[in-house]
Short mmCIF file of C-alpha atoms and ligand atoms in Angstrom, two decimals:
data_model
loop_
_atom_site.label_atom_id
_atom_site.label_comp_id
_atom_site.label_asym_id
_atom_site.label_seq_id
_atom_site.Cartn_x
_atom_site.Cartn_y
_atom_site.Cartn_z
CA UNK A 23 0.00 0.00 0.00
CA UNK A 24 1.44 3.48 -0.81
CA UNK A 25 -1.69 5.92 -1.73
CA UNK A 26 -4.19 6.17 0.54
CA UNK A 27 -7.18 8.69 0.78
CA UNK A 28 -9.00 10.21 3.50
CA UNK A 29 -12.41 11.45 3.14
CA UNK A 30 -15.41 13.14 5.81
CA UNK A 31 -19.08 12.25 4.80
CA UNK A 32 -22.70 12.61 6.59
CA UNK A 33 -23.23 15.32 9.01
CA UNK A 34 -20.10 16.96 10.10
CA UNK A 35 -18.58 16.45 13.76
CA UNK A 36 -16.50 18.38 16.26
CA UNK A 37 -12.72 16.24 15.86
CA UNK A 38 -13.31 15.14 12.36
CA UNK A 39 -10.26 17.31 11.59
CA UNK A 40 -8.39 16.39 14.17
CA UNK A 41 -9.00 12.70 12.73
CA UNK A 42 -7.69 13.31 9.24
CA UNK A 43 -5.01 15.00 10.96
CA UNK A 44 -3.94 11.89 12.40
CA UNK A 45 -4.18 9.72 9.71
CA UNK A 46 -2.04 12.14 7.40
CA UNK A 47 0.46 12.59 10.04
CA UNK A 48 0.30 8.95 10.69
CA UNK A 49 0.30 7.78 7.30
CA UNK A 50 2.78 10.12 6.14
CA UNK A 51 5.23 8.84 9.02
CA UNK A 52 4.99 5.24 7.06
CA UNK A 53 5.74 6.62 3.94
CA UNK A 54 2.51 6.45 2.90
CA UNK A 55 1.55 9.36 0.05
CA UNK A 56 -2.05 10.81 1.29
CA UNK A 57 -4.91 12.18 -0.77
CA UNK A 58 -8.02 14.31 0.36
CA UNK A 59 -11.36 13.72 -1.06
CA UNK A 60 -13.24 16.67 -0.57
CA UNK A 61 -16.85 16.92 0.00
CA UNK A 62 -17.39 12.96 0.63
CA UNK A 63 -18.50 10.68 -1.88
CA UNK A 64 -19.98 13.01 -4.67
CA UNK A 65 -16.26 14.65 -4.76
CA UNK A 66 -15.07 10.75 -4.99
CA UNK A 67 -16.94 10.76 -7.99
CA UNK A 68 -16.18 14.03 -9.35
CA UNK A 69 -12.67 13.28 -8.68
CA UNK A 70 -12.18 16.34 -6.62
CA UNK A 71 -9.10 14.45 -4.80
CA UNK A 72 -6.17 16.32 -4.07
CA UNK A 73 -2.46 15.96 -2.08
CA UNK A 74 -2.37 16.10 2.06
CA UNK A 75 1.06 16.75 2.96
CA UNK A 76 1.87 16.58 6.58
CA UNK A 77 2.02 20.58 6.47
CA UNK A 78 -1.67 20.94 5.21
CA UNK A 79 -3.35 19.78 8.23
CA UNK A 80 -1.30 21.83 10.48
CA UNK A 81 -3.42 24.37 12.91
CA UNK A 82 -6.41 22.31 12.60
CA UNK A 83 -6.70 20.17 15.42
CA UNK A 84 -8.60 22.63 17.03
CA UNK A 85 -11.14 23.45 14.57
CA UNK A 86 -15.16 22.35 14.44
CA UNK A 87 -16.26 20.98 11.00
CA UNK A 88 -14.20 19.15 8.21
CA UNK A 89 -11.51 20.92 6.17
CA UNK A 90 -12.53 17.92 3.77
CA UNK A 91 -16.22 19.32 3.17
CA UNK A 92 -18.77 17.03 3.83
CA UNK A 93 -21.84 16.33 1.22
CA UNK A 94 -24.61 13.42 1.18
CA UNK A 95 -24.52 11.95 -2.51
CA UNK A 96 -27.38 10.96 -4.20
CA UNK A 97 -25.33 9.80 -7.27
CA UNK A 98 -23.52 7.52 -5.21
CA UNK A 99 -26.69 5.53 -4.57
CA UNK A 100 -26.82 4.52 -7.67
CA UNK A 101 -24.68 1.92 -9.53
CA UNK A 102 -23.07 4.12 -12.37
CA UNK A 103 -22.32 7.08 -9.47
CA UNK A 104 -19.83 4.24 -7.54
CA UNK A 105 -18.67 2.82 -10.92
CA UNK A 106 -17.65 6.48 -11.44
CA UNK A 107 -16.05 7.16 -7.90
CA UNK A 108 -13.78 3.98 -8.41
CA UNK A 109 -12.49 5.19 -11.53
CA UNK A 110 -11.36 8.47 -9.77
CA UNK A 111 -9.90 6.21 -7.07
CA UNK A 112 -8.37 3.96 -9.78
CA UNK A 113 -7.14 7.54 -11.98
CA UNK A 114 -5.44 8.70 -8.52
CA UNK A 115 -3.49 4.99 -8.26
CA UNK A 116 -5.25 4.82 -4.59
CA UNK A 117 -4.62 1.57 -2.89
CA UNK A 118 -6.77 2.20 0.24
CA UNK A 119 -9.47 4.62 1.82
CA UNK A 120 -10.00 5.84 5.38
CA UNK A 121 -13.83 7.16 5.53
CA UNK A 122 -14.78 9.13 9.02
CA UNK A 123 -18.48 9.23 8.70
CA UNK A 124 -21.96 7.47 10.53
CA UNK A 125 -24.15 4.56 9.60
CA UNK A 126 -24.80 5.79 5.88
CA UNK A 127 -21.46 6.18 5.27
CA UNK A 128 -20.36 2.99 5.95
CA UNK A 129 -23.25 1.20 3.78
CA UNK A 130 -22.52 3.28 0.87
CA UNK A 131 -18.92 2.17 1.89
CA UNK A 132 -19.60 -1.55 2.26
CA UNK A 133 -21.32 -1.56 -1.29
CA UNK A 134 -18.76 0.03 -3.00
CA UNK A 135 -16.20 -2.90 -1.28
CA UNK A 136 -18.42 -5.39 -2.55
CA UNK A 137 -18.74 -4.21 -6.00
CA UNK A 138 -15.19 -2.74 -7.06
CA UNK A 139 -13.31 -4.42 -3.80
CA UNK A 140 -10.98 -1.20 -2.90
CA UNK A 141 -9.88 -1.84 0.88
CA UNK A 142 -11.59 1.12 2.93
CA UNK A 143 -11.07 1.08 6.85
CA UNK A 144 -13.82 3.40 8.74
CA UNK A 145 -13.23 5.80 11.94
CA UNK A 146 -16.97 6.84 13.42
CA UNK A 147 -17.33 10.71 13.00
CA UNK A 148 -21.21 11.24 14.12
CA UNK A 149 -22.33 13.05 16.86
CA UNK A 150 -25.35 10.95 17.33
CA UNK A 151 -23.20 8.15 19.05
CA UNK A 152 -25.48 5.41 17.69
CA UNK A 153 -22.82 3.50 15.69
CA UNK A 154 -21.98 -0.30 17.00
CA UNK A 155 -18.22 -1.03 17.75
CA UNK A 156 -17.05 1.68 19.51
CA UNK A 157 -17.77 3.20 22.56
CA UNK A 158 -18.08 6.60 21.54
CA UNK A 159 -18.12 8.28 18.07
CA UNK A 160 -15.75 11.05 17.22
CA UNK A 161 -18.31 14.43 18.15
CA UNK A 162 -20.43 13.22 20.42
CA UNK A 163 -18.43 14.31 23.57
CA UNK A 164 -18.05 17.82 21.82
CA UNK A 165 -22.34 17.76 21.10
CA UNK A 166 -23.05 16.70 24.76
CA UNK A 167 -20.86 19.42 26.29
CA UNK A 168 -22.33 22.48 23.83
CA UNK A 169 -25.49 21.21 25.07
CA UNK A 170 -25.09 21.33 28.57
CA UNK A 171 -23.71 24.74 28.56
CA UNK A 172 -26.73 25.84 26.84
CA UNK A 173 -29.07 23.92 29.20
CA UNK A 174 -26.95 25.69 32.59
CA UNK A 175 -27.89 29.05 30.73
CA UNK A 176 -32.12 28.36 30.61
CA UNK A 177 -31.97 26.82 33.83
CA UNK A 178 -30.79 30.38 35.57
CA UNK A 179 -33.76 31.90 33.54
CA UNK A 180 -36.17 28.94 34.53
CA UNK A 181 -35.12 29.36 38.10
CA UNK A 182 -35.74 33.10 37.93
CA UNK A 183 -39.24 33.01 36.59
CA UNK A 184 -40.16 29.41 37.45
CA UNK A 185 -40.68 27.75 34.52
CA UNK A 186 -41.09 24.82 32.54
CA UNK A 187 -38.42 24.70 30.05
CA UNK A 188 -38.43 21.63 27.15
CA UNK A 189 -34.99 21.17 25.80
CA UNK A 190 -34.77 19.76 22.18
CA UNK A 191 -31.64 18.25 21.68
CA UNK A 192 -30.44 16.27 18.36
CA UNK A 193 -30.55 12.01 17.83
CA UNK A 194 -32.80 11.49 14.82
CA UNK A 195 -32.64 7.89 15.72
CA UNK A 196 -31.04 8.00 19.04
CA UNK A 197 -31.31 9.03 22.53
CA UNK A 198 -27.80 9.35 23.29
CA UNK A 199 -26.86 13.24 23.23
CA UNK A 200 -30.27 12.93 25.39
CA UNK A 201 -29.49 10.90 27.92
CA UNK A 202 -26.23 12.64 29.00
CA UNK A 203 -26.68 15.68 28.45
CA UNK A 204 -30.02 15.09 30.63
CA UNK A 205 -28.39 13.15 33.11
CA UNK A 206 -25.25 16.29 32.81
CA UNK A 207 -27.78 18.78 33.44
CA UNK A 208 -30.11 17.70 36.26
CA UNK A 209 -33.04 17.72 33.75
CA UNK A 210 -36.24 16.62 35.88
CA UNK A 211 -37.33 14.23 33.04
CA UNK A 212 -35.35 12.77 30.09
CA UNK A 213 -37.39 11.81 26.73
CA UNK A 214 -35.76 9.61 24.24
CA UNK A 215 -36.55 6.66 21.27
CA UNK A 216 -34.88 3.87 23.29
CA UNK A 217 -37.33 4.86 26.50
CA UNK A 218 -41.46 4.19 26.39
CA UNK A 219 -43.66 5.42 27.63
CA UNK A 220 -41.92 8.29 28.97
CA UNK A 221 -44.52 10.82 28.49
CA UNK A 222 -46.81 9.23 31.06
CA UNK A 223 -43.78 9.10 33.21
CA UNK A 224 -42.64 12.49 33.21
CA UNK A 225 -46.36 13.72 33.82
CA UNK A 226 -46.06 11.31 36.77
CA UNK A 227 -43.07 12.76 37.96
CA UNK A 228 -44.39 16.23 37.14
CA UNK A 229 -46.96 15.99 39.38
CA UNK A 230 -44.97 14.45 42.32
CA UNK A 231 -43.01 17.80 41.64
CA UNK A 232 -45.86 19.80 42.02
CA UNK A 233 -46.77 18.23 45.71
CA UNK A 234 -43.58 18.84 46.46
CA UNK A 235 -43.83 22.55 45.53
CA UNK A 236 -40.80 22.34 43.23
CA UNK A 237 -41.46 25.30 41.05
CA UNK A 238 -38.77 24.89 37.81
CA UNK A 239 -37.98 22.29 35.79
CA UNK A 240 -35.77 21.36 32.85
CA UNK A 241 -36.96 18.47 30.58
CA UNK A 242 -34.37 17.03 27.69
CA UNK A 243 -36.14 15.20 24.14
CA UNK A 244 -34.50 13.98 21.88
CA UNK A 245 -35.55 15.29 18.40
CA UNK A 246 -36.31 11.69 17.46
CA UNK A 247 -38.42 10.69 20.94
CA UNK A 248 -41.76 9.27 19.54
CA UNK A 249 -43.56 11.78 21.82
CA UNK A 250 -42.78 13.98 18.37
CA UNK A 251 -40.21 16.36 20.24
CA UNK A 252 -39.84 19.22 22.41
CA UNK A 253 -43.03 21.52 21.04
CA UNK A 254 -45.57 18.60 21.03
CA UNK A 255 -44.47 17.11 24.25
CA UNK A 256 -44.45 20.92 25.70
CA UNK A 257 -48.41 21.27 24.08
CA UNK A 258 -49.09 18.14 25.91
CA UNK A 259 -47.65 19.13 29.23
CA UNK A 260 -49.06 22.22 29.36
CA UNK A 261 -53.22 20.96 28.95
CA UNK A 262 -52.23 18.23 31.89
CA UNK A 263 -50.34 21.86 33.88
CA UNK A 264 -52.50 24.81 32.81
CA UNK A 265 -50.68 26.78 35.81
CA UNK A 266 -47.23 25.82 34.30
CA UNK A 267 -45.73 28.57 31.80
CA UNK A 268 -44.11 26.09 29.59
CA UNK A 269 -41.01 27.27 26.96
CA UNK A 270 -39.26 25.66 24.50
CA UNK A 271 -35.75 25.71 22.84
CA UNK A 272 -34.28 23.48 20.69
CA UNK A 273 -30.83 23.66 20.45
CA UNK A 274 -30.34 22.29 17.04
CA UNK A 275 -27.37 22.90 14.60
CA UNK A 276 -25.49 24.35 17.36
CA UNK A 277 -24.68 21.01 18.77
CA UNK A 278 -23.00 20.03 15.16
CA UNK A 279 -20.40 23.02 15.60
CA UNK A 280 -17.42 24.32 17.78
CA UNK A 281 -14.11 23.29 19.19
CA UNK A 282 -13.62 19.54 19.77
CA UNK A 283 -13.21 19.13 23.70
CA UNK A 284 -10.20 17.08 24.57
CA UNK A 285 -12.48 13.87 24.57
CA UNK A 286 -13.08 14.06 20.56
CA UNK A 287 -9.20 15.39 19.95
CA UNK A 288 -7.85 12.29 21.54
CA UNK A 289 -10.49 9.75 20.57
CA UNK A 290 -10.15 10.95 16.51
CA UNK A 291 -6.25 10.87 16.72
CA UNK A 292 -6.27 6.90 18.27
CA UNK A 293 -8.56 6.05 15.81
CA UNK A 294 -6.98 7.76 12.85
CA UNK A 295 -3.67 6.43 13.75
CA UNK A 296 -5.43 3.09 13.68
CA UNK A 297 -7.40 3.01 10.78
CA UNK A 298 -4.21 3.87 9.01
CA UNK A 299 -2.07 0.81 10.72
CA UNK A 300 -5.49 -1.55 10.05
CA UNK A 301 -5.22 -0.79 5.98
CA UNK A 302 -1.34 -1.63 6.34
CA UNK A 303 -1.92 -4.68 8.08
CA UNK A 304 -4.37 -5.80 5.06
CA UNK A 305 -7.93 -5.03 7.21
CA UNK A 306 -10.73 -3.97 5.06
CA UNK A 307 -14.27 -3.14 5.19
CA UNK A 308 -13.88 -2.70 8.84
CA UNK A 309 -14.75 0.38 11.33
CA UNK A 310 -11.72 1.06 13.94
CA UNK A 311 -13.71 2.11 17.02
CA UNK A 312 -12.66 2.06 20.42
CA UNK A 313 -14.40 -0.66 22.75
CA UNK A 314 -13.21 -0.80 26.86
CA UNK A 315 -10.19 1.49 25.87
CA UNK A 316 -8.79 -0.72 23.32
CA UNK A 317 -9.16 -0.68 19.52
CA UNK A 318 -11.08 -2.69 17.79
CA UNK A 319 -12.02 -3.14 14.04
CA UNK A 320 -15.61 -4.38 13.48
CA UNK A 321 -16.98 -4.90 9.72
CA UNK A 322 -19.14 -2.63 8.03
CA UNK A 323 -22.09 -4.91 8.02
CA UNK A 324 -22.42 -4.91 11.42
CA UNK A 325 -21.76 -1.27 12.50
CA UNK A 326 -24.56 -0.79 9.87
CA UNK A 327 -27.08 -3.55 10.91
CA UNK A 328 -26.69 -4.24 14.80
CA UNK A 329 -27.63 -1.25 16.78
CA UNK A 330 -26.06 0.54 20.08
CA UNK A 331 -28.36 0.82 22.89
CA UNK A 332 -27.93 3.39 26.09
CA UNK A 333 -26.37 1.58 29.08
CA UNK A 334 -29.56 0.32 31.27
CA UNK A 335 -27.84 1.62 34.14
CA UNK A 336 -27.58 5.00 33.24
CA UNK A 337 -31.67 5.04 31.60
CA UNK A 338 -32.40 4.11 35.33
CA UNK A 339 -30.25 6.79 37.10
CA UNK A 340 -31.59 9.57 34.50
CA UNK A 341 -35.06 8.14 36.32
CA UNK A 342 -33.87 7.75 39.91
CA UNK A 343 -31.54 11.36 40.02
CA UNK A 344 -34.71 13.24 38.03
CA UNK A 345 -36.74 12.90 41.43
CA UNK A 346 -35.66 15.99 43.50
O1 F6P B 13 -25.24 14.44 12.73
C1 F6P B 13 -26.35 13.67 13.11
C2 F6P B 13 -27.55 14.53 13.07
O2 F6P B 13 -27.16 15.63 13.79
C3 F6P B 13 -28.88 14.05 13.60
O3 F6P B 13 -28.99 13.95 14.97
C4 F6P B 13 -29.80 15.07 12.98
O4 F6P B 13 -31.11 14.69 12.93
C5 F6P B 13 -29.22 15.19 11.62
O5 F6P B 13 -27.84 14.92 11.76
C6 F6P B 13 -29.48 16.47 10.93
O6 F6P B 13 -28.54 16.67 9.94
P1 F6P B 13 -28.72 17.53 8.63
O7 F6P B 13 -29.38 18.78 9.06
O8 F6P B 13 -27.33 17.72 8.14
O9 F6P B 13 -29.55 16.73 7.70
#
């Protein structure tokens, strides 16, 4: 192996720079040569690939985003559109890919393998945390503490006026940025996909509230609860409370920016440094993630098919510590 490319796809995530940092710095050190695909798989197949030298990725450790662009392709979907991206591969001599990207990524990723067999070795760039075979994904850390900050801030102004704040915070399909950030902020209630039921039980524990004269309270959803997020769960609330003033903020596309925290830096430069020693050592189709501190590689097919639940210990203490 002596060309290898890097590319960022999917939503972008705080330390996705500080992974293709490491894997040109890492690669580099090998004597590997390194390419950039910019703007994920439609610049694969546009062939918009150009040289990383160990220079170019130089003051961005610190930086939110992806100096690589990041794009969802529609063209790749499609037969001719990967027939197309493996020809720019194949133009560009590259011998193996590193892709830092979520669950789509890595199907679109473990097609392409299948039909046109180039190695590619994944690192887990989401914030959304929901990918199998690692512990955390590169961004989530970074998502969970921009949230929290922002949830400190309304709870000063729900504790001056005493009110009833819902907190929308992102997971289209998961209830991870919910259920730490809710158990990091104190929230009195904690609505996400993997939990049931949870409306009845946070009107329960509303109401034990209420007895108790507690007069604030903070409540974290997930955008993709199937209570249908923070504005519908807040309607709902409010005709059960009519003498709660209920307010809602969802913190959206916030939580996708900023500087990594020191969680994401570190986490993105193991796992680039990984993903580049896991192509050397012949690995392919595999995601490097990190599982009880170690690295692991786990194949594409099932990061993509088995799915990551929330600890059960920590969707009980987001119950038990939501009691004041
Ligand atoms: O990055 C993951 C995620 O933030 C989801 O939680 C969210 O629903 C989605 O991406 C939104 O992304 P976009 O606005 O880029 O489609």
């Amino acid at each position: 192996m002596k060309r290898i490319a890097v590319f960022t796809s999917g939503g972008d995530a705080p330390g996705m720079n500080a992974g293709v940092r490491a894997v040109v710095r890492s690669a580099s050190s090998k004597g590997l040569h390194v390419f950039g695909i910019y703007r994920g798989y439609q610049g694969m197949i546009e062939g918009d690939i150009k040289r990383l030298e160990k220079a170019n990725v130089s003051n961005i450790i610190h930086r939110g985003g992806t100096i690589l662009k990041t794009a969802r392709s529609m063209e790749f979907m499609t037969a001719d559109g990967r027939k197309q991206a493996a020809e720019s591969l194949s133009a560009h001599d590259i011998d193996g890919v590193i892709a830092i990207g979520g669950n789509g990524t890595f199907t679109g990723a473990n097609i392409f393998y299948e039909e046109h067999g180039i190695p590619f070795v994944g690192m887990p760039g989401t914030i959304d945390n929901d990918l199998y075979g690692t512990d955390f994904t590169i961004g989530f850390d970074t998502a969970c503490n921009t949230a929290i900050d922002a949830i400190d801030k309304i709870r000063d102004t729900a504790d001056s006026h005493n009110r009833l704040f819902f907190i929308e915070v992102m997971g289209r399909h998961s209830g991870y940025i919910g259920l730490y950030t809710g158990i990091g902020s104190g929230a009195s209630g904690i609505l996400i996909p993997e939990k049931d039921n949870d409306t009845n039980s946070l009107i329960v524990t509303l109401r034990k509230a209420i007895k108790k004269k507690k007069l604030f309270s903070l409540v974290v959803v997930a955008e993709g609860d199937e209570s249908g997020g923070a504005a519908h769960i807040a309607n709902k609330v409010q005709e059960e409370f009519p003498q709660f003033e209920t307010k809602v903020t969802i913190i959206g596309h916030l939580q996708r920016g900023g500087s990594p925290t020191c969680a994401d830096r570190i986490l993105a430069s193991r796992l680039g440094h990984a993903a580049v020693e896991g192509l050397l050592e012949g690995k392919q189709n595999v995601m490097a993630g990190i599982v009880n501190n170690k690295v692991k590689f786990t194949d594409f097919k099932d990061c993509i098919t088995k799915s990551k639940v929330p600890n059960k210990e920590l969707l009980s203490l987001g119950e038990i510590l939501a009691m004041g």
